[in-house]
Coordinates of C-alpha atoms in Angstrom, one line a residue:
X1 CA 47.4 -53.5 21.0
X2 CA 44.1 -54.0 19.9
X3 CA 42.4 -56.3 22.4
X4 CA 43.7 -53.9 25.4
X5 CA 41.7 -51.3 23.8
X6 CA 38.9 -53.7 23.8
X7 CA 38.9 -54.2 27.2
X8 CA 39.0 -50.2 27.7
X9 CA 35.9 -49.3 25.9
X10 CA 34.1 -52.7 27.2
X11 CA 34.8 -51.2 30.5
X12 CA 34.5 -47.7 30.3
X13 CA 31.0 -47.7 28.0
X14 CA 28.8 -49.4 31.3
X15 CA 27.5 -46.8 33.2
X16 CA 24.7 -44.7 32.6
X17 CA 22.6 -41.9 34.1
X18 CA 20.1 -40.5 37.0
X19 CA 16.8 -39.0 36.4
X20 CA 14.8 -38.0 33.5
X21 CA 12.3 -35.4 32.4
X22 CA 13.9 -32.5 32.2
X23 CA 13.9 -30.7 29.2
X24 CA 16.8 -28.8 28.7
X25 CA 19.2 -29.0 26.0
X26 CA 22.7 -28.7 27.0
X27 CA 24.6 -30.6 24.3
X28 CA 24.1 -32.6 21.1
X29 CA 20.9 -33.6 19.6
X30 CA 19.5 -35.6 16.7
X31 CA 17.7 -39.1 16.3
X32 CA 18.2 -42.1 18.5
X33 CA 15.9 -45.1 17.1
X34 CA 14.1 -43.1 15.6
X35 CA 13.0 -40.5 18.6
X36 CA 14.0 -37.3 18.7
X37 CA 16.8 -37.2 20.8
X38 CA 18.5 -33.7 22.6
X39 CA 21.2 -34.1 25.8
X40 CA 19.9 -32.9 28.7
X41 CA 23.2 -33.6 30.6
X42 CA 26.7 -34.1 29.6
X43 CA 29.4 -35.4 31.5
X44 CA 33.0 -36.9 31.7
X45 CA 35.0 -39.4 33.1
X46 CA 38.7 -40.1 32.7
X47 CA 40.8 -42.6 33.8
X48 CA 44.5 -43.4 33.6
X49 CA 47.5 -45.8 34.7
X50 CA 49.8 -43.2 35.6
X51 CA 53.6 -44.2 35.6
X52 CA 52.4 -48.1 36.4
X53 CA 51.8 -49.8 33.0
X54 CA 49.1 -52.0 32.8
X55 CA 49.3 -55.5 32.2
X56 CA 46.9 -57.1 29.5
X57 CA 46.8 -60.2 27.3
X58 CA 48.7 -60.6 24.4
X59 CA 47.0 -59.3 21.8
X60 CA 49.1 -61.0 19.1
X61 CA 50.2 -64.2 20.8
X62 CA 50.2 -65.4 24.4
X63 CA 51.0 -64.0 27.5
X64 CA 50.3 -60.2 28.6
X65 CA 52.1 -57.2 27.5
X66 CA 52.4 -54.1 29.2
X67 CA 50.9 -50.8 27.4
X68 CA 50.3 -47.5 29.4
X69 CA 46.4 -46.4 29.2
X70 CA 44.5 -42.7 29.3
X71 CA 40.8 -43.5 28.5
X72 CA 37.9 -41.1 28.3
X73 CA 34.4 -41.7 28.7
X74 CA 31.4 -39.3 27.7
X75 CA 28.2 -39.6 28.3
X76 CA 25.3 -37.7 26.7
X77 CA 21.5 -38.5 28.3
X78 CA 18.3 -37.5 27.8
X79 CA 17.9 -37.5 31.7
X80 CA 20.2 -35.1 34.2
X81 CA 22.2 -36.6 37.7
X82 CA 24.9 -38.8 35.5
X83 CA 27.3 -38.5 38.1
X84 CA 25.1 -40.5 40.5
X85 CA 25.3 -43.7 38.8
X86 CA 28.9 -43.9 39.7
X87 CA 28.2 -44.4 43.5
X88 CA 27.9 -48.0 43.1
X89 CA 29.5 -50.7 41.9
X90 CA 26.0 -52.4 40.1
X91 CA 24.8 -51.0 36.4
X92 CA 22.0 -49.0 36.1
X93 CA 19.4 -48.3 33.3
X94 CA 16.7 -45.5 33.0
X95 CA 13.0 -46.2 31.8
X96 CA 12.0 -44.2 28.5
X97 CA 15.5 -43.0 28.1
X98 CA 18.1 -42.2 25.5
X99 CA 22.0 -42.1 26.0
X100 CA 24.9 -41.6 23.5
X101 CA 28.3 -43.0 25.3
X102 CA 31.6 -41.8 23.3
X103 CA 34.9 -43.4 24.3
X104 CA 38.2 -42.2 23.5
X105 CA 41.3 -43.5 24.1
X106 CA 45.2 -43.7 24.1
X107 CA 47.8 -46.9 24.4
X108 CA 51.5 -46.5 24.7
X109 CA 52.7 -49.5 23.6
X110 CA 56.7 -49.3 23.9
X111 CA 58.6 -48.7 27.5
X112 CA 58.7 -46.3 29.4
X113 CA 54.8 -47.1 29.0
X114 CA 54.0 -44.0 30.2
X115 CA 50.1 -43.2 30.3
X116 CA 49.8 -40.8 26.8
X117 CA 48.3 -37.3 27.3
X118 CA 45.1 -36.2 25.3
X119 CA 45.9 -33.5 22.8
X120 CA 43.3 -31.5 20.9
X121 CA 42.1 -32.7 17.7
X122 CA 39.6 -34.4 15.2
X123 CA 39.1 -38.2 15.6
X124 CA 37.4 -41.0 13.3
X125 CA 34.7 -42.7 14.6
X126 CA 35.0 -46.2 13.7
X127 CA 32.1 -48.4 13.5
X128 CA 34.1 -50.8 16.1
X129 CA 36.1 -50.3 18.9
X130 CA 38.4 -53.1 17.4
X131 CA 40.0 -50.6 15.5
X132 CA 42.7 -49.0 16.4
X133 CA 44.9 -46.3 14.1
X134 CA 48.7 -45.2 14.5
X135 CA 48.4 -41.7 15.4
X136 CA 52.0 -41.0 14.0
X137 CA 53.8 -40.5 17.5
X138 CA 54.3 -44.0 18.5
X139 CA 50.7 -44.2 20.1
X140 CA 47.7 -46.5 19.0
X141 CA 43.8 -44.0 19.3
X142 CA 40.4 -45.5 19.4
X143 CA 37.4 -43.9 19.2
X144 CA 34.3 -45.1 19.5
X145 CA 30.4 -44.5 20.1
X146 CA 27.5 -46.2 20.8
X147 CA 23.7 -45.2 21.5
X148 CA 21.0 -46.9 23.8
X149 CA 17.1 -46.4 23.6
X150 CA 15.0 -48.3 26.6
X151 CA 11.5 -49.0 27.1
X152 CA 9.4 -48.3 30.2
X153 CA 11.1 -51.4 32.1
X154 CA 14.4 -50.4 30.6
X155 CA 15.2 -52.9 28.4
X156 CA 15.9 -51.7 25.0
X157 CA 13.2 -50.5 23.4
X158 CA 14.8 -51.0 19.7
X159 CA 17.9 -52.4 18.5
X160 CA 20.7 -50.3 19.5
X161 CA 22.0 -48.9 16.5
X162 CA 25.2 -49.6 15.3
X163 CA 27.9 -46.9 14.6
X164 CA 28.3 -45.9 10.6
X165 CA 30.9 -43.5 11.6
X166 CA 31.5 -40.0 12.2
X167 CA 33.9 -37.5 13.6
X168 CA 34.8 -36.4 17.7
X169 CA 36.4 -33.3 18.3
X170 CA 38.4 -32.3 21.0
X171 CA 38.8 -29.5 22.2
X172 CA 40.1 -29.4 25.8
X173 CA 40.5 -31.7 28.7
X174 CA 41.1 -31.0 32.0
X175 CA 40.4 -32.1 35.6
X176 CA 37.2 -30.6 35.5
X177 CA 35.6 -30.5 32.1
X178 CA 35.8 -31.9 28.9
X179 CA 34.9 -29.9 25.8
X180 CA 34.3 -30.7 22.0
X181 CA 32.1 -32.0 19.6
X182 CA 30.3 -34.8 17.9
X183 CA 29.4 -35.5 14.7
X184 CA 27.7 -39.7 14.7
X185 CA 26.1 -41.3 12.1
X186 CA 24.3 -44.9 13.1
X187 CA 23.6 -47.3 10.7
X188 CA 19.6 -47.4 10.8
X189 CA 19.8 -43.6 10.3
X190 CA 19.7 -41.8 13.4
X191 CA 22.5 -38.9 13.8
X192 CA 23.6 -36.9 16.8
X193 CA 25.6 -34.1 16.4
X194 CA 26.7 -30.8 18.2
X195 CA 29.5 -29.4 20.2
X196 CA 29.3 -30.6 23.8
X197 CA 30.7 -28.9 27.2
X198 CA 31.0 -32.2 30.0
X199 CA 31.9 -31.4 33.8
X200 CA 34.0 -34.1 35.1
X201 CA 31.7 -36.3 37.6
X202 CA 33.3 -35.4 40.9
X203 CA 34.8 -37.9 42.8
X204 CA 35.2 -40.6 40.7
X205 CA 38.8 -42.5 40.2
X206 CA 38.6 -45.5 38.3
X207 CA 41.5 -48.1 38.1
X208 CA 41.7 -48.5 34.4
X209 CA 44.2 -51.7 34.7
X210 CA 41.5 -53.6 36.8
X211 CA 38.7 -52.0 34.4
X212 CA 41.2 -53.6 31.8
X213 CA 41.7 -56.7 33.4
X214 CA 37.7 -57.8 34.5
X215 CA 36.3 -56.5 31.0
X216 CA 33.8 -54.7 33.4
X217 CA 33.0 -51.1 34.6
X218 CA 29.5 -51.8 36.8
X219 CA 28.0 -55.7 38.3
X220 CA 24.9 -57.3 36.3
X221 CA 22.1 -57.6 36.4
X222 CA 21.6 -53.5 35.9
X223 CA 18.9 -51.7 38.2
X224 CA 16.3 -50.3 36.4
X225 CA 15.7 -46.8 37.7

């Protein structure tokens, strides 16, 4: 199933943050191009298709298949007010800002295609959300993470590193928070690491199977905030 976890963490890794300066630490730090880099926010969003499979293309052939989804997204910012990003539909970007976005998720392959349920553990970070491993059960994990830097007109300020690996612990999930830890290593260097407590961002319900189907979480061109 690895092109409908594709499409999840295509999706699910387009949103960012609200506003910036403050300088609390309330999660994970490190390096991110180079800067220093310490979370001033961290929060959560999960999404899932219930007892309705979704329906995806074929990743082995043609046609779609049907494969029950659970995706979590969490976001880690140098900037606080997450949460309000998700009002609209359009992307946004912040000026002189920093962001780590982790994506897990889960794929039930085989009827009933029930949507999996999280359990706690230690994950692999792969260095592409391509890859997918056999978690023993029957179910297919990804895990992913990736880290943007922006300029002063938002656009990235260096390369976006690319993922060397590392580890994501979880801890617990609920409706209301998400808690772990991260341990990233990116290719040019920069780490981030810590344990991590992320409120759910209220209000938001996203419909993974049309997040799935459009390979799209927010409309371009972002707003640069």
């Amino acid at each position: 199933m690895r092109r409908a976890i594709v499409l999840v963490v295509t999706a699910a890794a387009m949103a960012c943050g609200g506003s910036s300066n403050s300088k609390d630490n309330h999660g994970p730090s490190g390096t991110i191009g180079s800067r220093p880099f310490a979370a001033v926010e961290a929060r959560s969003v999960t999404a899932a298709s219930g007892a309705t499979a979704c329906t995806v293309p074929n990743p082995l052939g043609s046609g779609n298949v049907q494969v029950g989804i659970k995706g979590l997204k969490i976001d880690l910012t140098s900037y606080a007010n997450i949460c309000g990003d998700y009002t609209t539909a359009q992307c946004k970007l912040h000026a002189d800002a920093q962001s780590v976005t982790i994506v897990f998720a889960k794929l039930n392959p085989a009827p009933p295609f029930g949507a999996p349920a999280f359990t706690p553990g230690s994950y692999t970070i792969q260095p592409s959300p391509t890859i997918a491993l056999p978690d023993g059960t029957g179910l297919l994990t990804v895990a992913y993470a990736q880290a943007l830097r922006t300029g002063a007109a938002c656009a990235d300020a260096a390369p976006s590193p690319a993922v060397q690996g590392g580890t994501l612990r979880i801890d617990q999930v609920s409706d209301t928070v998400v808690t772990g830890g991260v341990n990233i290593t990116f290719q040019d260097g920069s780490t981030v690491a810590g344990d991590f407590s992320a409120p759910a961002c209220p209000g938001v319900a996203l419909d993974v199977c049309q997040l799935a189907a459009t390979q799209s979480f927010c409309s371009l061109p972002p707003a640069c905030l």
